[in-house]
Amino acid sequence: MTANDGRTWEVSRRIDWSPPAVGDEFEHDVDGGRGAVVMVVCALIVFSVAIVAWPLLAQSQVYVPAAYWVAAVVILGFFPVRWWLRRPWKIVAETDGHYGTDAGREHWVGKVRGISRAQEEMRVVVLSLRQRGTPGHADSPLQPVN
């Protein structure tokens, strides 16, 4: 996209698979890094076997209402959906600048948690570039990187 000062910016976002923060940055979440993916998948397999196998194995002795299957899908789907929606996203805005002026190369990076917040922050960055020529604002998660 082209900012109001004539520079061409590339604004992108991607899911952040970095390991979880430690020390002062630590949050009490279990959803960091690739290990969380393995943990969620293993838990889903165990829970799905327990929830699906019981009615199928006891099919002749137990009546299983349709509400059970709806509840099973909701329970099995809750944690993976929550995990996906709460992943940290990295937002990057960069430009090579343009020749003949003092506006040189800039690289801004920020992290936000959640897909909807990442989409909203992308809209704010693009709007800020169009109006002011810089991706950052007073309470922006984006910070310049050398």
PDB file of C-alpha atoms in Angstrom:
ATOM      1  CA  MET A   1       0.000   0.000   0.000  1.00  0.00           C
ATOM      2  CA  THR A   2       1.146   3.568  -0.569  1.00  0.00           C
ATOM      3  CA  ALA A   3       1.301   5.932   2.404  1.00  0.00           C
ATOM      4  CA  ASN A   4       0.485   9.634   2.269  1.00  0.00           C
ATOM      5  CA  ASP A   5       4.216  10.492   1.986  1.00  0.00           C
ATOM      6  CA  GLY A   6       4.605   8.402  -1.189  1.00  0.00           C
ATOM      7  CA  ARG A   7       6.448   5.442   0.319  1.00  0.00           C
ATOM      8  CA  THR A   8       5.246   1.935  -0.446  1.00  0.00           C
ATOM      9  CA  TRP A   9       4.651  -0.177   2.642  1.00  0.00           C
ATOM     10  CA  GLU A  10       4.134  -3.920   2.960  1.00  0.00           C
ATOM     11  CA  VAL A  11       1.857  -4.784   5.885  1.00  0.00           C
ATOM     12  CA  SER A  12       1.435  -8.435   6.851  1.00  0.00           C
ATOM     13  CA  ARG A  13       0.422 -10.652   9.725  1.00  0.00           C
ATOM     14  CA  ARG A  14       1.198 -14.252  10.540  1.00  0.00           C
ATOM     15  CA  ILE A  15       0.629 -16.603  13.417  1.00  0.00           C
ATOM     16  CA  ASP A  16       3.498 -16.636  15.887  1.00  0.00           C
ATOM     17  CA  TRP A  17       4.823 -20.125  16.704  1.00  0.00           C
ATOM     18  CA  SER A  18       7.601 -18.908  18.991  1.00  0.00           C
ATOM     19  CA  PRO A  19       8.077 -20.606  22.355  1.00  0.00           C
ATOM     20  CA  PRO A  20       6.182 -19.173  25.320  1.00  0.00           C
ATOM     21  CA  ALA A  21       7.533 -16.201  27.211  1.00  0.00           C
ATOM     22  CA  VAL A  22       9.358 -16.683  30.502  1.00  0.00           C
ATOM     23  CA  GLY A  23      10.111 -14.437  33.447  1.00  0.00           C
ATOM     24  CA  ASP A  24       8.416 -11.040  33.437  1.00  0.00           C
ATOM     25  CA  GLU A  25       6.640 -11.731  30.146  1.00  0.00           C
ATOM     26  CA  PHE A  26       5.146 -15.023  31.383  1.00  0.00           C
ATOM     27  CA  GLU A  27       1.391 -15.343  31.264  1.00  0.00           C
ATOM     28  CA  HIS A  28      -0.416 -18.256  32.817  1.00  0.00           C
ATOM     29  CA  ASP A  29      -1.305 -19.863  29.521  1.00  0.00           C
ATOM     30  CA  VAL A  30      -0.486 -23.277  28.185  1.00  0.00           C
ATOM     31  CA  ASP A  31      -0.873 -22.223  24.553  1.00  0.00           C
ATOM     32  CA  GLY A  32       2.704 -21.449  23.531  1.00  0.00           C
ATOM     33  CA  GLY A  33       4.869 -23.045  20.875  1.00  0.00           C
ATOM     34  CA  ARG A  34       4.463 -26.258  18.939  1.00  0.00           C
ATOM     35  CA  GLY A  35       4.268 -28.346  22.113  1.00  0.00           C
ATOM     36  CA  ALA A  36       0.785 -26.991  22.695  1.00  0.00           C
ATOM     37  CA  VAL A  37      -0.308 -28.329  19.317  1.00  0.00           C
ATOM     38  CA  VAL A  38       0.823 -31.824  20.284  1.00  0.00           C
ATOM     39  CA  MET A  39      -0.847 -31.523  23.690  1.00  0.00           C
ATOM     40  CA  VAL A  40      -4.174 -30.364  22.233  1.00  0.00           C
ATOM     41  CA  VAL A  41      -4.189 -33.079  19.558  1.00  0.00           C
ATOM     42  CA  CYS A  42      -3.374 -35.811  22.091  1.00  0.00           C
ATOM     43  CA  ALA A  43      -6.087 -34.587  24.457  1.00  0.00           C
ATOM     44  CA  LEU A  44      -8.575 -34.511  21.578  1.00  0.00           C
ATOM     45  CA  ILE A  45      -7.759 -38.095  20.651  1.00  0.00           C
ATOM     46  CA  VAL A  46      -8.202 -39.313  24.233  1.00  0.00           C
ATOM     47  CA  PHE A  47     -11.451 -37.382  24.761  1.00  0.00           C
ATOM     48  CA  SER A  48     -12.887 -38.374  21.399  1.00  0.00           C
ATOM     49  CA  VAL A  49     -12.195 -42.050  22.043  1.00  0.00           C
ATOM     50  CA  ALA A  50     -13.870 -41.781  25.448  1.00  0.00           C
ATOM     51  CA  ILE A  51     -16.886 -39.822  24.191  1.00  0.00           C
ATOM     52  CA  VAL A  52     -17.416 -41.714  20.934  1.00  0.00           C
ATOM     53  CA  ALA A  53     -16.370 -45.220  21.937  1.00  0.00           C
ATOM     54  CA  TRP A  54     -18.662 -45.555  24.960  1.00  0.00           C
ATOM     55  CA  PRO A  55     -21.977 -45.140  23.098  1.00  0.00           C
ATOM     56  CA  LEU A  56     -20.777 -47.226  20.160  1.00  0.00           C
ATOM     57  CA  LEU A  57     -19.574 -50.106  22.347  1.00  0.00           C
ATOM     58  CA  ALA A  58     -22.668 -50.023  24.544  1.00  0.00           C
ATOM     59  CA  GLN A  59     -25.020 -49.455  21.631  1.00  0.00           C
ATOM     60  CA  SER A  60     -27.350 -52.344  22.333  1.00  0.00           C
ATOM     61  CA  GLN A  61     -27.718 -51.686  26.074  1.00  0.00           C
ATOM     62  CA  VAL A  62     -27.893 -47.862  26.221  1.00  0.00           C
ATOM     63  CA  TYR A  63     -30.069 -45.354  24.396  1.00  0.00           C
ATOM     64  CA  VAL A  64     -27.922 -42.341  23.394  1.00  0.00           C
ATOM     65  CA  PRO A  65     -29.935 -39.210  22.648  1.00  0.00           C
ATOM     66  CA  ALA A  66     -28.978 -36.789  19.888  1.00  0.00           C
ATOM     67  CA  ALA A  67     -28.244 -34.111  22.515  1.00  0.00           C
ATOM     68  CA  TYR A  68     -25.344 -36.278  23.711  1.00  0.00           C
ATOM     69  CA  TRP A  69     -23.710 -36.108  20.289  1.00  0.00           C
ATOM     70  CA  VAL A  70     -24.243 -32.336  20.108  1.00  0.00           C
ATOM     71  CA  ALA A  71     -22.688 -31.927  23.558  1.00  0.00           C
ATOM     72  CA  ALA A  72     -19.786 -34.189  22.536  1.00  0.00           C
ATOM     73  CA  VAL A  73     -19.034 -32.059  19.475  1.00  0.00           C
ATOM     74  CA  VAL A  74     -19.222 -28.838  21.514  1.00  0.00           C
ATOM     75  CA  ILE A  75     -16.944 -30.220  24.239  1.00  0.00           C
ATOM     76  CA  LEU A  76     -14.414 -31.624  21.774  1.00  0.00           C
ATOM     77  CA  GLY A  77     -14.426 -28.462  19.676  1.00  0.00           C
ATOM     78  CA  PHE A  78     -14.225 -25.866  22.453  1.00  0.00           C
ATOM     79  CA  PHE A  79     -10.545 -26.067  23.357  1.00  0.00           C
ATOM     80  CA  PRO A  80      -9.080 -26.295  19.831  1.00  0.00           C
ATOM     81  CA  VAL A  81     -11.234 -23.365  18.685  1.00  0.00           C
ATOM     82  CA  ARG A  82     -10.277 -21.330  21.758  1.00  0.00           C
ATOM     83  CA  TRP A  83      -6.616 -22.219  21.220  1.00  0.00           C
ATOM     84  CA  TRP A  84      -6.769 -21.144  17.573  1.00  0.00           C
ATOM     85  CA  LEU A  85      -8.579 -17.879  18.320  1.00  0.00           C
ATOM     86  CA  ARG A  86      -6.165 -16.909  21.140  1.00  0.00           C
ATOM     87  CA  ARG A  87      -2.845 -17.573  19.349  1.00  0.00           C
ATOM     88  CA  PRO A  88      -0.403 -14.664  19.244  1.00  0.00           C
ATOM     89  CA  TRP A  89      -0.036 -12.988  15.847  1.00  0.00           C
ATOM     90  CA  LYS A  90       2.948 -11.015  14.606  1.00  0.00           C
ATOM     91  CA  ILE A  91       2.197  -7.882  12.586  1.00  0.00           C
ATOM     92  CA  VAL A  92       4.947  -6.498  10.365  1.00  0.00           C
ATOM     93  CA  ALA A  93       5.006  -3.187   8.486  1.00  0.00           C
ATOM     94  CA  GLU A  94       8.072  -2.428   6.379  1.00  0.00           C
ATOM     95  CA  THR A  95       9.196  -0.115   3.621  1.00  0.00           C
ATOM     96  CA  ASP A  96      12.366   0.353   1.623  1.00  0.00           C
ATOM     97  CA  GLY A  97      11.681   4.095   1.569  1.00  0.00           C
ATOM     98  CA  HIS A  98      12.235   6.014  -1.634  1.00  0.00           C
ATOM     99  CA  TYR A  99      15.189   7.655  -3.301  1.00  0.00           C
ATOM    100  CA  GLY A 100      16.082  11.318  -3.081  1.00  0.00           C
ATOM    101  CA  THR A 101      14.624  12.103   0.350  1.00  0.00           C
ATOM    102  CA  ASP A 102      15.436  11.458   3.966  1.00  0.00           C
ATOM    103  CA  ALA A 103      12.654   8.867   4.298  1.00  0.00           C
ATOM    104  CA  GLY A 104      14.636   5.639   4.367  1.00  0.00           C
ATOM    105  CA  ARG A 105      14.038   2.011   5.182  1.00  0.00           C
ATOM    106  CA  GLU A 106      11.747   1.295   8.136  1.00  0.00           C
ATOM    107  CA  HIS A 107      10.724  -1.966   9.793  1.00  0.00           C
ATOM    108  CA  TRP A 108       7.995  -2.086  12.471  1.00  0.00           C
ATOM    109  CA  VAL A 109       6.999  -5.251  14.355  1.00  0.00           C
ATOM    110  CA  GLY A 110       4.337  -5.921  16.975  1.00  0.00           C
ATOM    111  CA  LYS A 111       2.502  -8.807  18.596  1.00  0.00           C
ATOM    112  CA  VAL A 112      -1.188  -9.103  19.410  1.00  0.00           C
ATOM    113  CA  ARG A 113      -3.160 -12.003  20.855  1.00  0.00           C
ATOM    114  CA  GLY A 114      -6.154 -13.300  18.934  1.00  0.00           C
ATOM    115  CA  ILE A 115      -7.140 -13.402  15.293  1.00  0.00           C
ATOM    116  CA  SER A 116      -9.830 -10.718  15.557  1.00  0.00           C
ATOM    117  CA  ARG A 117      -7.492  -8.306  17.347  1.00  0.00           C
ATOM    118  CA  ALA A 118      -4.827  -8.982  14.693  1.00  0.00           C
ATOM    119  CA  GLN A 119      -7.317  -8.134  11.925  1.00  0.00           C
ATOM    120  CA  GLU A 120      -8.353  -4.945  13.727  1.00  0.00           C
ATOM    121  CA  GLU A 121      -4.738  -3.901  14.291  1.00  0.00           C
ATOM    122  CA  MET A 122      -4.012  -4.452  10.585  1.00  0.00           C
ATOM    123  CA  ARG A 123      -6.864  -2.072   9.716  1.00  0.00           C
ATOM    124  CA  VAL A 124      -5.523   0.496  12.206  1.00  0.00           C
ATOM    125  CA  VAL A 125      -1.982   0.242  10.769  1.00  0.00           C
ATOM    126  CA  VAL A 126      -3.197   0.680   7.188  1.00  0.00           C
ATOM    127  CA  LEU A 127      -5.370   3.645   8.182  1.00  0.00           C
ATOM    128  CA  SER A 128      -2.477   5.202  10.093  1.00  0.00           C
ATOM    129  CA  LEU A 129      -0.197   4.816   7.071  1.00  0.00           C
ATOM    130  CA  ARG A 130      -2.751   6.414   4.765  1.00  0.00           C
ATOM    131  CA  GLN A 131      -3.393   9.356   7.080  1.00  0.00           C
ATOM    132  CA  ARG A 132      -0.071   9.986   8.845  1.00  0.00           C
ATOM    133  CA  GLY A 133       2.583   8.076   6.891  1.00  0.00           C
ATOM    134  CA  THR A 134       3.710   5.994   9.890  1.00  0.00           C
ATOM    135  CA  PRO A 135       2.351   2.635  11.099  1.00  0.00           C
ATOM    136  CA  GLY A 136       2.669   3.352  14.824  1.00  0.00           C
ATOM    137  CA  HIS A 137       0.414   5.412  17.065  1.00  0.00           C
ATOM    138  CA  ALA A 138       0.308   6.254  20.784  1.00  0.00           C
ATOM    139  CA  ASP A 139      -0.942   2.896  22.090  1.00  0.00           C
ATOM    140  CA  SER A 140       0.139   0.718  19.160  1.00  0.00           C
ATOM    141  CA  PRO A 141       1.760  -2.671  19.704  1.00  0.00           C
ATOM    142  CA  LEU A 142       3.992  -1.938  16.692  1.00  0.00           C
ATOM    143  CA  GLN A 143       7.457  -0.663  17.498  1.00  0.00           C
ATOM    144  CA  PRO A 144      10.305   0.271  15.141  1.00  0.00           C
ATOM    145  CA  VAL A 145      13.055  -2.331  14.787  1.00  0.00           C
ATOM    146  CA  ASN A 146      16.568  -1.543  13.556  1.00  0.00           C
TER     147      ASN A 146
END
